[in-house]
Amino acid sequence: MEKHIPVLLNESIKYLNIKENGIYVDCTLGRAGHSSLILRKLKNGKLFSIDQDETAILEGTEKLKQIGSNFKILEGNFINISAMLAMQGIFKVDGILYDLGVSSPQFDVAERGFSYRYDGPLDMRMDRTNNSLTAYKIVNDYSQEELEQILWNYGDEKFARSIAKNIISSRPINTTFELVAVIKKSLPAKILKQQKHPAKKIFQALRIKVNNEMEALESSLEQSIHLLNPKGRVVVITFHSLEEKVVKSIFKKYTLDEQQFYLSNIPFEIESSKEFKLLFKKPLKPTETEVENNNRSHSAKLWVIEKK
């Protein structure tokens, strides 16, 4: 099992601007790297951490217990953030964090089917209790056109057509390694020689589709912005262009008014009339040192919005 190093850890905690008596939400508990640091900074405040995977919840609970007791782990998808917090009597918070990187413990477990590095069934469900759609169903039941769309839209896969065509002709495909073999057969030799694993984009695309990830992110961010107290912040760490597009779109909607939009080429700042502001126009990127020490961080970007 690879050691998981949280990306942009210090920066994300810094920009959450944690008050020791505040209420904070970590929407992506994972291995509890960010949650642990948030909890250490709280005195009488409270941390709510969300995850839909039983392994993450068990491991996270044990880890956080060693730091303090003023936390609660909420089981479910962050698409339901408002309802989950309302059930705890919480309607306003001081900060919300999303680390959208693939960090959950299930990625190291072969039978969960997330990884092209381990042989296992084609599952890929984050929450095995609620979600009936699996990677197996997509790979074996969807039409060529549907497969192409998924691989192109969610994986930005240039060879979506040939991969989809070969998937159709190779059915049934039962395991991750069987799918990897089909993918390799579908790609030109020069692509196979590159350092990146040839199945990376395809597995990403299937995982996003199975777990409805982009729709969940969009809905959750909308809710999070309305949950903020004055001076409260939403901090998001993205890892690929699909996530960036969602974050950019929503943050722009709440911070840029029409006057700014149409006069954006003038040489001085216009104060927005909106009740939210971006802390910086361009997202923060990891330092060169972090990228050297943690290859996962090379595509990471940090975005922050604050309620005025």
Tab-separated table of C-alpha atoms in Angstrom:
chain	number	residue	atom	x	y	z
A	1	MET	CA	0.000	0.000	0.000
A	2	GLU	CA	1.416	3.389	-1.018
A	3	LYS	CA	1.868	6.022	1.658
A	4	HIS	CA	-0.703	8.727	1.073
A	5	ILE	CA	0.635	12.266	1.380
A	6	PRO	CA	-2.053	14.972	1.482
A	7	VAL	CA	-1.547	17.528	-1.298
A	8	LEU	CA	-1.336	21.290	-0.551
A	9	LEU	CA	-1.922	20.418	3.101
A	10	ASN	CA	-0.454	23.516	4.759
A	11	GLU	CA	-1.887	25.908	2.163
A	12	SER	CA	-5.412	24.489	2.401
A	13	ILE	CA	-5.406	24.694	6.216
A	14	LYS	CA	-3.951	28.223	6.093
A	15	TYR	CA	-6.683	29.473	3.751
A	16	LEU	CA	-9.468	27.839	5.751
A	17	ASN	CA	-8.481	30.492	8.299
A	18	ILE	CA	-9.491	28.277	11.222
A	19	LYS	CA	-10.943	29.868	14.357
A	20	GLU	CA	-10.575	27.665	17.439
A	21	ASN	CA	-14.297	27.952	18.225
A	22	GLY	CA	-15.566	27.634	14.657
A	23	ILE	CA	-17.457	24.886	12.837
A	24	TYR	CA	-15.670	23.228	9.910
A	25	VAL	CA	-16.511	20.544	7.373
A	26	ASP	CA	-14.051	18.260	5.581
A	27	CYS	CA	-16.106	16.921	2.670
A	28	THR	CA	-13.461	14.346	1.745
A	29	LEU	CA	-12.248	12.514	4.855
A	30	GLY	CA	-10.209	9.884	2.947
A	31	ARG	CA	-7.215	9.050	5.107
A	32	ALA	CA	-7.980	11.951	7.481
A	33	GLY	CA	-4.851	13.973	6.628
A	34	HIS	CA	-6.672	17.316	6.388
A	35	SER	CA	-9.231	16.441	9.083
A	36	SER	CA	-6.430	15.696	11.572
A	37	LEU	CA	-4.846	19.098	11.071
A	38	ILE	CA	-8.179	20.939	11.290
A	39	LEU	CA	-9.068	19.112	14.521
A	40	ARG	CA	-5.705	20.022	16.109
A	41	LYS	CA	-6.519	23.718	15.596
A	42	LEU	CA	-9.958	23.558	17.240
A	43	LYS	CA	-10.563	24.259	20.932
A	44	ASN	CA	-14.318	24.476	21.482
A	45	GLY	CA	-15.132	24.284	17.786
A	46	LYS	CA	-16.434	21.230	15.932
A	47	LEU	CA	-15.319	19.298	12.884
A	48	PHE	CA	-17.680	17.332	10.649
A	49	SER	CA	-15.974	14.977	8.194
A	50	ILE	CA	-17.854	13.348	5.328
A	51	ASP	CA	-17.104	10.079	3.534
A	52	GLN	CA	-19.168	7.331	1.925
A	53	ASP	CA	-16.634	4.528	2.281
A	54	GLU	CA	-16.776	2.266	5.338
A	55	THR	CA	-12.994	1.719	5.377
A	56	ALA	CA	-12.254	5.454	5.371
A	57	ILE	CA	-14.784	5.996	8.162
A	58	LEU	CA	-13.336	3.262	10.400
A	59	GLU	CA	-9.731	4.347	9.868
A	60	GLY	CA	-10.593	8.049	10.124
A	61	THR	CA	-12.488	7.591	13.397
A	62	GLU	CA	-9.502	5.858	15.025
A	63	LYS	CA	-7.074	8.495	13.786
A	64	LEU	CA	-9.180	11.471	14.904
A	65	LYS	CA	-9.966	9.943	18.312
A	66	GLN	CA	-6.276	10.216	19.136
A	67	ILE	CA	-6.430	13.985	18.599
A	68	GLY	CA	-9.719	15.016	20.202
A	69	SER	CA	-13.402	14.231	20.648
A	70	ASN	CA	-14.992	17.346	19.096
A	71	PHE	CA	-15.576	15.751	15.690
A	72	LYS	CA	-18.284	13.716	14.005
A	73	ILE	CA	-17.972	11.618	10.874
A	74	LEU	CA	-21.012	11.719	8.607
A	75	GLU	CA	-21.485	8.741	6.298
A	76	GLY	CA	-22.720	9.601	2.821
A	77	ASN	CA	-22.019	11.544	-0.353
A	78	PHE	CA	-21.167	15.245	-0.044
A	79	ILE	CA	-23.954	15.958	-2.553
A	80	ASN	CA	-26.171	15.812	0.576
A	81	ILE	CA	-24.034	18.191	2.677
A	82	SER	CA	-26.890	20.540	3.692
A	83	ALA	CA	-29.216	17.716	4.757
A	84	MET	CA	-26.448	15.849	6.597
A	85	LEU	CA	-25.497	18.946	8.581
A	86	ALA	CA	-29.137	19.877	9.221
A	87	MET	CA	-29.641	16.466	10.836
A	88	GLN	CA	-26.887	17.482	13.276
A	89	GLY	CA	-28.605	20.831	13.934
A	90	ILE	CA	-25.996	22.729	11.899
A	91	PHE	CA	-27.157	25.347	9.389
A	92	LYS	CA	-24.127	27.660	9.146
A	93	VAL	CA	-20.398	26.895	9.218
A	94	ASP	CA	-17.067	28.782	9.159
A	95	GLY	CA	-15.212	26.736	6.598
A	96	ILE	CA	-15.594	23.831	4.165
A	97	LEU	CA	-12.791	21.871	2.524
A	98	TYR	CA	-12.839	19.629	-0.562
A	99	ASP	CA	-9.732	17.621	-1.464
A	100	LEU	CA	-10.873	16.068	-4.738
A	101	GLY	CA	-7.788	13.906	-5.142
A	102	VAL	CA	-8.142	10.149	-5.305
A	103	SER	CA	-7.048	9.358	-1.765
A	104	SER	CA	-9.564	6.985	-0.279
A	105	PRO	CA	-8.289	3.717	1.188
A	106	GLN	CA	-10.428	1.637	-1.198
A	107	PHE	CA	-8.095	2.448	-4.111
A	108	ASP	CA	-5.499	0.074	-2.705
A	109	VAL	CA	-8.006	-2.782	-2.402
A	110	ALA	CA	-8.074	-4.973	-5.520
A	111	GLU	CA	-11.665	-6.187	-5.109
A	112	ARG	CA	-13.015	-2.628	-5.216
A	113	GLY	CA	-11.984	-2.445	-8.890
A	114	PHE	CA	-10.673	1.136	-8.884
A	115	SER	CA	-7.081	0.448	-9.848
A	116	TYR	CA	-5.539	-0.635	-13.128
A	117	ARG	CA	-2.543	-1.831	-11.078
A	118	TYR	CA	-4.442	-4.606	-9.266
A	119	ASP	CA	-6.614	-7.320	-10.759
A	120	GLY	CA	-10.157	-7.263	-9.450
A	121	PRO	CA	-13.837	-7.105	-10.453
A	122	LEU	CA	-15.025	-4.060	-12.396
A	123	ASP	CA	-16.844	-2.301	-9.555
A	124	MET	CA	-15.579	1.255	-8.794
A	125	ARG	CA	-18.465	2.226	-6.498
A	126	MET	CA	-17.406	4.542	-3.670
A	127	ASP	CA	-20.573	3.638	-1.782
A	128	ARG	CA	-21.451	-0.007	-2.250
A	129	THR	CA	-24.678	0.270	-0.258
A	130	ASN	CA	-26.544	2.798	-2.417
A	131	ASN	CA	-25.172	2.799	-5.922
A	132	SER	CA	-26.307	0.053	-8.289
A	133	LEU	CA	-24.319	1.309	-11.292
A	134	THR	CA	-20.926	-0.413	-11.598
A	135	ALA	CA	-18.034	-0.189	-14.047
A	136	TYR	CA	-18.954	-3.755	-15.115
A	137	LYS	CA	-22.416	-2.598	-16.213
A	138	ILE	CA	-21.016	0.330	-18.211
A	139	VAL	CA	-18.293	-1.749	-19.871
A	140	ASN	CA	-20.581	-4.666	-20.739
A	141	ASP	CA	-23.998	-3.069	-21.343
A	142	TYR	CA	-23.501	0.435	-22.740
A	143	SER	CA	-23.536	1.086	-26.497
A	144	GLN	CA	-20.391	2.065	-28.384
A	145	GLU	CA	-21.639	5.648	-28.672
A	146	GLU	CA	-22.330	5.870	-24.921
A	147	LEU	CA	-18.893	4.439	-24.110
A	148	GLU	CA	-17.192	6.898	-26.465
A	149	GLN	CA	-18.979	9.820	-24.815
A	150	ILE	CA	-17.971	8.722	-21.316
A	151	LEU	CA	-14.311	8.187	-22.273
A	152	TRP	CA	-14.133	11.496	-24.136
A	153	ASN	CA	-16.123	13.670	-21.704
A	154	TYR	CA	-14.735	12.310	-18.427
A	155	GLY	CA	-11.311	11.070	-19.509
A	156	ASP	CA	-10.415	13.400	-22.386
A	157	GLU	CA	-9.361	10.207	-24.163
A	158	LYS	CA	-8.295	10.837	-27.781
A	159	PHE	CA	-8.632	7.171	-28.690
A	160	ALA	CA	-12.139	6.828	-27.228
A	161	ARG	CA	-13.564	5.450	-30.477
A	162	SER	CA	-11.108	2.592	-30.952
A	163	ILE	CA	-11.230	1.697	-27.234
A	164	ALA	CA	-15.054	1.665	-27.231
A	165	LYS	CA	-15.105	-0.439	-30.400
A	166	ASN	CA	-12.696	-2.991	-28.916
A	167	ILE	CA	-14.626	-3.103	-25.638
A	168	ILE	CA	-17.779	-4.044	-27.567
A	169	SER	CA	-15.993	-6.800	-29.514
A	170	SER	CA	-14.238	-8.192	-26.398
A	171	ARG	CA	-17.344	-8.633	-24.204
A	172	PRO	CA	-17.816	-9.998	-21.620
A	173	ILE	CA	-15.034	-8.152	-19.780
A	174	ASN	CA	-15.046	-9.218	-16.144
A	175	THR	CA	-11.924	-7.840	-14.464
A	176	THR	CA	-9.736	-4.751	-14.336
A	177	PHE	CA	-6.813	-6.562	-15.988
A	178	GLU	CA	-9.070	-7.821	-18.806
A	179	LEU	CA	-10.103	-4.206	-19.422
A	180	VAL	CA	-6.460	-3.032	-19.311
A	181	ALA	CA	-5.605	-5.653	-21.972
A	182	VAL	CA	-8.385	-4.352	-24.255
A	183	ILE	CA	-7.206	-0.754	-23.748
A	184	LYS	CA	-3.604	-1.650	-24.589
A	185	LYS	CA	-4.781	-3.441	-27.727
A	186	SER	CA	-6.619	-0.261	-28.791
A	187	LEU	CA	-3.735	2.214	-28.522
A	188	PRO	CA	-0.840	3.021	-30.887
A	189	ALA	CA	2.613	1.709	-29.908
A	190	LYS	CA	3.990	5.219	-29.277
A	191	ILE	CA	1.295	5.861	-26.646
A	192	LEU	CA	2.061	2.548	-24.903
A	193	LYS	CA	5.716	3.573	-24.608
A	194	GLN	CA	4.877	6.745	-22.658
A	195	GLN	CA	5.426	6.907	-18.899
A	196	LYS	CA	1.742	7.348	-18.025
A	197	HIS	CA	-0.237	4.136	-17.634
A	198	PRO	CA	-2.348	3.683	-20.801
A	199	ALA	CA	-5.462	2.847	-18.773
A	200	LYS	CA	-5.320	5.887	-16.469
A	201	LYS	CA	-7.774	8.131	-18.342
A	202	ILE	CA	-10.229	5.298	-19.014
A	203	PHE	CA	-10.349	4.227	-15.364
A	204	GLN	CA	-10.800	7.865	-14.337
A	205	ALA	CA	-13.688	8.281	-16.784
A	206	LEU	CA	-15.459	5.132	-15.581
A	207	ARG	CA	-15.012	6.066	-11.906
A	208	ILE	CA	-16.441	9.563	-12.485
A	209	LYS	CA	-19.467	8.138	-14.310
A	210	VAL	CA	-20.139	5.353	-11.781
A	211	ASN	CA	-20.062	7.788	-8.850
A	212	ASN	CA	-21.750	10.754	-10.560
A	213	GLU	CA	-18.782	12.827	-9.427
A	214	MET	CA	-19.143	16.033	-11.450
A	215	GLU	CA	-22.865	16.451	-10.740
A	216	ALA	CA	-22.231	15.747	-7.042
A	217	LEU	CA	-19.441	18.348	-6.916
A	218	GLU	CA	-21.532	21.023	-8.621
A	219	SER	CA	-24.526	20.500	-6.332
A	220	SER	CA	-22.390	20.287	-3.193
A	221	LEU	CA	-20.442	23.469	-3.945
A	222	GLU	CA	-23.675	25.396	-4.507
A	223	GLN	CA	-24.911	24.248	-1.096
A	224	SER	CA	-21.571	24.932	0.610
A	225	ILE	CA	-21.472	28.562	-0.486
A	226	HIS	CA	-24.891	29.142	1.120
A	227	LEU	CA	-23.795	27.420	4.346
A	228	LEU	CA	-21.046	29.959	5.072
A	229	ASN	CA	-21.064	32.418	7.943
A	230	PRO	CA	-19.640	35.908	7.194
A	231	LYS	CA	-15.843	35.545	6.658
A	232	GLY	CA	-16.398	31.821	6.149
A	233	ARG	CA	-14.518	30.125	3.315
A	234	VAL	CA	-14.824	27.231	0.892
A	235	VAL	CA	-11.421	25.779	-0.045
A	236	VAL	CA	-11.191	23.337	-2.968
A	237	ILE	CA	-8.221	21.284	-4.210
A	238	THR	CA	-8.744	20.114	-7.807
A	239	PHE	CA	-6.678	17.647	-9.836
A	240	HIS	CA	-8.030	17.729	-13.382
A	241	SER	CA	-9.719	20.061	-15.853
A	242	LEU	CA	-13.250	18.708	-15.300
A	243	GLU	CA	-13.130	19.606	-11.608
A	244	GLU	CA	-11.531	22.970	-12.420
A	245	LYS	CA	-14.336	23.806	-14.848
A	246	VAL	CA	-17.026	23.156	-12.207
A	247	VAL	CA	-15.222	25.158	-9.495
A	248	LYS	CA	-14.423	28.078	-11.838
A	249	SER	CA	-17.999	28.288	-13.067
A	250	ILE	CA	-19.603	28.322	-9.607
A	251	PHE	CA	-17.041	30.647	-8.005
A	252	LYS	CA	-17.405	33.070	-10.927
A	253	LYS	CA	-21.191	33.022	-10.601
A	254	TYR	CA	-21.011	34.118	-6.955
A	255	THR	CA	-18.174	36.663	-7.208
A	256	LEU	CA	-18.365	38.356	-10.605
A	257	ASP	CA	-21.241	40.719	-11.303
A	258	GLU	CA	-22.289	41.898	-14.771
A	259	GLN	CA	-20.557	45.251	-14.452
A	260	GLN	CA	-17.225	43.536	-13.770
A	261	PHE	CA	-17.789	41.004	-16.516
A	262	TYR	CA	-18.412	43.568	-19.261
A	263	LEU	CA	-15.694	45.952	-18.076
A	264	SER	CA	-13.089	43.286	-17.392
A	265	ASN	CA	-10.600	44.849	-19.829
A	266	ILE	CA	-10.310	48.178	-17.994
A	267	PRO	CA	-7.002	48.832	-16.179
A	268	PHE	CA	-8.359	49.167	-12.631
A	269	GLU	CA	-10.321	47.008	-10.200
A	270	ILE	CA	-14.079	47.395	-9.793
A	271	GLU	CA	-15.466	46.331	-6.438
A	272	SER	CA	-18.010	43.549	-6.904
A	273	SER	CA	-21.463	44.046	-5.426
A	274	LYS	CA	-21.671	40.308	-4.735
A	275	GLU	CA	-21.528	39.038	-1.157
A	276	PHE	CA	-18.670	36.625	-1.952
A	277	LYS	CA	-15.105	37.226	-3.101
A	278	LEU	CA	-12.219	35.176	-4.471
A	279	LEU	CA	-9.096	35.308	-2.324
A	280	PHE	CA	-6.944	35.140	-5.458
A	281	LYS	CA	-7.894	35.243	-9.132
A	282	LYS	CA	-5.604	32.419	-10.231
A	283	PRO	CA	-5.552	29.187	-8.220
A	284	LEU	CA	-2.505	28.374	-6.094
A	285	LYS	CA	-0.212	25.578	-7.243
A	286	PRO	CA	2.121	23.385	-5.182
A	287	THR	CA	5.707	24.486	-4.649
A	288	GLU	CA	8.484	22.877	-6.683
A	289	THR	CA	9.619	21.105	-3.514
A	290	GLU	CA	6.183	19.550	-2.981
A	291	VAL	CA	6.004	18.358	-6.585
A	292	GLU	CA	9.471	16.789	-6.231
A	293	ASN	CA	8.479	15.032	-3.002
A	294	ASN	CA	4.982	14.028	-4.071
A	295	ASN	CA	4.333	13.373	-7.758
A	296	ARG	CA	0.555	13.285	-7.140
A	297	SER	CA	0.627	17.035	-6.496
A	298	HIS	CA	1.840	18.119	-9.959
A	299	SER	CA	-1.661	18.823	-11.324
A	300	ALA	CA	-3.194	20.114	-8.066
A	301	LYS	CA	-4.709	23.605	-7.785
A	302	LEU	CA	-6.158	25.393	-4.757
A	303	TRP	CA	-9.248	27.619	-5.040
A	304	VAL	CA	-10.769	29.770	-2.268
A	305	ILE	CA	-14.005	31.738	-2.015
A	306	GLU	CA	-15.009	33.825	1.036
A	307	LYS	CA	-18.304	35.259	2.199
A	308	LYS	CA	-17.796	38.968	2.878
